[in-house]
Coordinates of C-alpha atoms and ligand atoms in Angstrom, one line a residue:
M1 CA 31.4 109.5 11.2
K2 CA 30.3 111.1 7.6
L3 CA 27.6 108.6 5.8
S4 CA 30.3 108.7 2.9
N5 CA 32.8 107.7 5.2
L6 CA 30.3 104.1 6.1
N7 CA 31.0 100.4 4.7
L8 CA 28.1 99.9 2.9
E9 CA 26.9 96.3 2.8
K10 CA 26.3 94.9 -0.8
H11 CA 23.2 93.0 -2.3
V12 CA 21.2 92.5 0.5
T13 CA 17.9 89.9 -0.2
P14 CA 14.8 90.5 2.1
N15 CA 13.4 86.2 2.9
N16 CA 10.2 85.7 5.5
N17 CA 13.6 85.4 8.2
D18 CA 13.4 89.1 8.4
A19 CA 11.1 92.4 9.4
I20 CA 11.6 96.0 8.2
L21 CA 10.6 99.5 10.7
V22 CA 9.0 102.0 9.6
I23 CA 9.7 104.4 12.4
D24 CA 7.2 107.5 12.6
V25 CA 6.3 108.7 9.7
Q26 CA 3.8 111.1 11.4
N27 CA 2.5 114.8 10.6
D28 CA 4.4 116.1 13.4
F29 CA 8.5 114.9 12.2
I30 CA 7.7 116.5 8.6
P31 CA 7.8 120.0 7.6
G32 CA 5.4 122.2 8.5
G33 CA 5.3 120.2 12.0
A34 CA 5.2 120.3 15.7
L35 CA 9.2 118.4 15.5
P36 CA 9.8 118.5 12.2
V37 CA 12.9 116.7 10.7
E38 CA 15.1 118.7 7.8
E39 CA 13.5 117.0 3.9
A40 CA 11.8 114.0 5.6
D41 CA 9.1 114.5 3.6
T42 CA 11.5 113.4 0.9
I43 CA 12.1 109.6 2.0
I44 CA 8.0 108.6 1.7
E45 CA 8.0 107.6 -1.1
D46 CA 10.9 105.4 -0.8
I47 CA 9.8 104.1 1.6
N48 CA 6.2 102.9 0.1
T49 CA 8.5 101.3 -2.6
M50 CA 11.0 99.0 0.1
T51 CA 7.5 98.3 1.8
H52 CA 6.2 97.6 -1.1
F53 CA 8.8 94.8 -2.3
F54 CA 9.5 93.8 1.6
S55 CA 5.4 92.3 0.7
E56 CA 6.7 90.5 -2.1
K57 CA 9.3 88.5 -0.3
N58 CA 7.0 87.8 2.6
A59 CA 9.0 89.7 5.1
K60 CA 7.3 91.5 7.7
I61 CA 6.1 95.2 7.9
I62 CA 6.1 97.3 10.9
F63 CA 5.7 100.1 12.1
T64 CA 5.5 102.4 14.3
Q65 CA 3.7 105.5 16.1
D66 CA 5.0 107.8 18.7
W67 CA 1.8 108.3 20.9
H68 CA 2.5 110.4 23.8
P69 CA -0.5 112.2 26.4
K70 CA -0.6 116.0 25.9
N71 CA 0.6 115.8 29.7
H72 CA 3.7 114.2 28.3
L73 CA 7.0 115.1 30.2
S74 CA 9.6 115.2 26.9
F75 CA 7.6 118.1 26.7
A76 CA 8.8 121.6 27.3
S77 CA 5.6 123.0 28.2
M78 CA 5.8 121.4 31.4
H79 CA 8.5 122.7 33.1
P80 CA 7.6 125.8 34.1
G81 CA 10.5 127.9 32.3
K82 CA 11.7 125.4 29.9
E83 CA 12.0 126.4 25.9
P84 CA 12.5 122.9 23.9
G85 CA 15.7 122.0 23.0
D86 CA 17.0 122.5 26.6
E87 CA 19.1 120.4 28.0
F88 CA 16.9 117.5 31.1
H89 CA 18.2 114.4 32.6
S90 CA 15.3 112.5 34.7
E91 CA 17.6 110.8 36.9
D92 CA 16.5 107.2 35.2
G93 CA 16.8 109.0 31.4
S94 CA 13.2 108.1 31.2
I95 CA 13.1 111.8 29.7
G96 CA 16.2 113.8 28.0
P97 CA 18.5 114.2 27.0
I98 CA 17.0 117.3 25.1
L99 CA 12.9 118.5 25.4
W100 CA 10.7 118.6 23.1
P101 CA 7.8 120.5 21.4
A102 CA 4.7 119.4 22.2
H103 CA 4.7 116.5 19.4
C104 CA 2.6 113.9 18.6
V105 CA -0.5 113.2 21.2
Q106 CA -3.0 110.9 21.0
G107 CA -5.5 111.9 18.7
T108 CA -4.5 114.9 17.1
K109 CA -3.6 115.4 13.7
G110 CA 0.4 115.5 14.1
A111 CA 0.3 112.0 15.4
L112 CA -1.4 110.1 12.9
F113 CA 1.0 108.4 10.0
H114 CA 2.0 111.5 6.9
E115 CA -0.4 110.3 3.9
N116 CA 1.5 109.6 1.3
L117 CA 2.8 107.0 2.6
K118 CA 1.5 103.4 2.6
I119 CA 0.6 101.5 5.5
E120 CA -1.2 99.1 3.6
H121 CA 1.1 96.2 3.9
G122 CA 1.5 96.9 7.2
N123 CA 1.4 93.2 9.8
L124 CA 2.0 95.3 13.2
I125 CA 1.8 99.0 13.5
L126 CA 3.5 100.1 17.5
R127 CA 2.9 102.6 19.5
K128 CA 5.3 104.6 21.7
G129 CA 6.0 107.1 23.7
T130 CA 1.9 105.8 25.9
N131 CA 3.0 106.7 29.9
P132 CA 3.4 110.1 31.1
K133 CA 6.3 110.4 32.9
I134 CA 8.4 107.8 30.4
D135 CA 9.7 108.0 26.7
S136 CA 10.0 105.9 24.1
Y137 CA 13.2 106.5 21.7
S138 CA 13.3 103.1 20.6
A139 CA 10.5 100.7 19.1
F140 CA 11.7 98.4 22.4
L141 CA 12.5 99.0 25.7
E142 CA 11.1 103.0 27.4
N143 CA 13.8 105.0 28.1
D144 CA 14.4 103.8 31.5
K145 CA 15.8 100.7 29.7
K146 CA 13.0 97.9 31.7
T147 CA 9.6 98.4 30.2
K148 CA 8.9 96.4 26.8
T149 CA 6.8 97.4 23.8
G150 CA 7.0 93.8 23.0
L151 CA 8.5 94.1 20.1
S152 CA 11.2 91.6 20.9
G153 CA 8.7 89.5 21.8
Y154 CA 5.8 89.4 18.6
L155 CA 9.7 89.2 16.1
T156 CA 10.9 86.2 17.9
S157 CA 7.7 84.7 17.9
L158 CA 7.8 84.7 14.4
D159 CA 10.9 83.2 13.5
I160 CA 12.6 87.5 12.7
K161 CA 16.2 86.9 12.5
R162 CA 17.4 90.1 11.0
I163 CA 15.4 93.6 10.9
F164 CA 16.4 96.5 9.0
I165 CA 15.2 99.7 10.1
S166 CA 13.9 102.9 8.3
G167 CA 11.7 106.2 9.3
L168 CA 12.7 109.0 11.4
A169 CA 14.8 110.4 13.7
L170 CA 17.8 108.9 12.9
D171 CA 19.3 110.2 15.7
Y172 CA 16.9 109.6 17.9
C173 CA 13.9 106.5 17.8
C174 CA 16.0 104.8 14.6
Y175 CA 19.0 105.0 16.2
F176 CA 17.7 103.5 19.8
T177 CA 16.2 101.0 18.2
A178 CA 19.1 99.8 16.5
I179 CA 21.3 100.2 19.9
D180 CA 17.9 97.8 21.2
G181 CA 17.8 95.9 18.7
M182 CA 21.2 94.8 18.4
N183 CA 20.8 93.7 22.2
F184 CA 17.7 91.8 21.4
G185 CA 19.8 89.7 19.1
F186 CA 19.2 90.7 16.0
E187 CA 21.2 91.2 13.0
V188 CA 19.9 95.1 12.3
C189 CA 20.4 97.3 8.8
L190 CA 19.4 101.0 8.7
I191 CA 18.7 101.8 5.3
I192 CA 20.7 104.6 5.0
D193 CA 18.4 107.0 1.6
L194 CA 15.3 106.2 4.3
T195 CA 15.8 108.2 7.3
K196 CA 16.8 111.5 7.9
G197 CA 17.9 113.7 11.7
I198 CA 17.5 116.0 13.7
D199 CA 20.6 115.9 14.6
Q200 CA 19.9 118.3 18.2
P201 CA 22.5 118.4 20.3
P202 CA 25.0 119.2 17.5
N203 CA 27.2 116.2 15.6
N204 CA 24.3 113.8 16.9
I205 CA 24.0 112.0 13.6
S206 CA 27.2 111.0 13.5
N207 CA 28.0 110.6 16.5
C208 CA 24.9 107.9 16.5
L209 CA 26.7 107.0 13.6
K210 CA 29.4 106.0 14.9
E211 CA 28.7 104.9 17.6
M212 CA 26.5 101.6 15.5
D213 CA 29.1 101.3 13.6
Y214 CA 31.0 100.0 16.6
Q215 CA 28.0 97.8 17.8
G216 CA 27.6 96.0 14.7
I217 CA 24.5 97.9 12.9
K218 CA 24.8 97.6 9.4
F219 CA 24.5 99.9 6.5
V220 CA 22.8 99.6 3.1
K221 CA 21.4 101.8 0.2
M222 CA 18.2 101.1 -1.2
D223 CA 19.5 100.4 -4.3
S224 CA 21.4 97.6 -2.4
I225 CA 18.3 95.8 -1.5
I226 CA 16.2 96.9 -5.0
K227 CA 18.1 96.6 -8.3
Ligands
LIG1 C1 11.6 110.9 18.4 C2 12.1 112.8 19.4 C3 11.2 113.1 20.3 C4 11.4 110.5 16.9 C5 10.6 111.3 19.0 O1 10.8 110.0 16.3 O2 12.5 110.1 16.8 N1 12.5 112.1 18.3 N2 9.8 111.9 20.1
LIG2 ZN1 8.2 111.6 21.6

């Protein structure tokens, strides 16, 4: 599935039952960081424009932060003989499907939001991936698919019905957040020009887009929200 083949929503107007999630716009995911996502720097200003717009519409704004202890088991360095990018599947899916370079270590510069990201409109900053033995791609559930982050309860208690997803990386944290968001009963809309992907293993982005489409996730471009 290519971006150009997706059915796009037209004319979407955010309201006070909406939230925008800005996923992991942190130094380590920006070119120059430990786990750089290609062109990730190019979407930051537009994300700022979008969160400002959502705040004017009384929608909620949530930033997530990948926030790993330095001995996190998703790091290749924790597995003798393994390199970043190597396949790895722990029994219950808590770590994998590949290993990463050490990234977003708690308290380091790489874990901070990029300096150009405007967070002042944020209602909530949610940190995830803090358990050394369990990764957390999704902002809703850790990778064991059992441990909640609390986000679903937060959104439900504020009467949020629809979530918009932006940020990094399209085929990991944005993807798993979108799928779990659907499973928790939210309408989910991915803002496709406010996200960039890793595309590892090869074709991962295309497979994720196909699966999101199949699951009923909607796709929208920024200019259908802000006209
Ligand atoms: C992410 C890989 C490892 C992400 C986080 O934010 O998409 N990807 N940790
Ligand atoms: Zn991570």
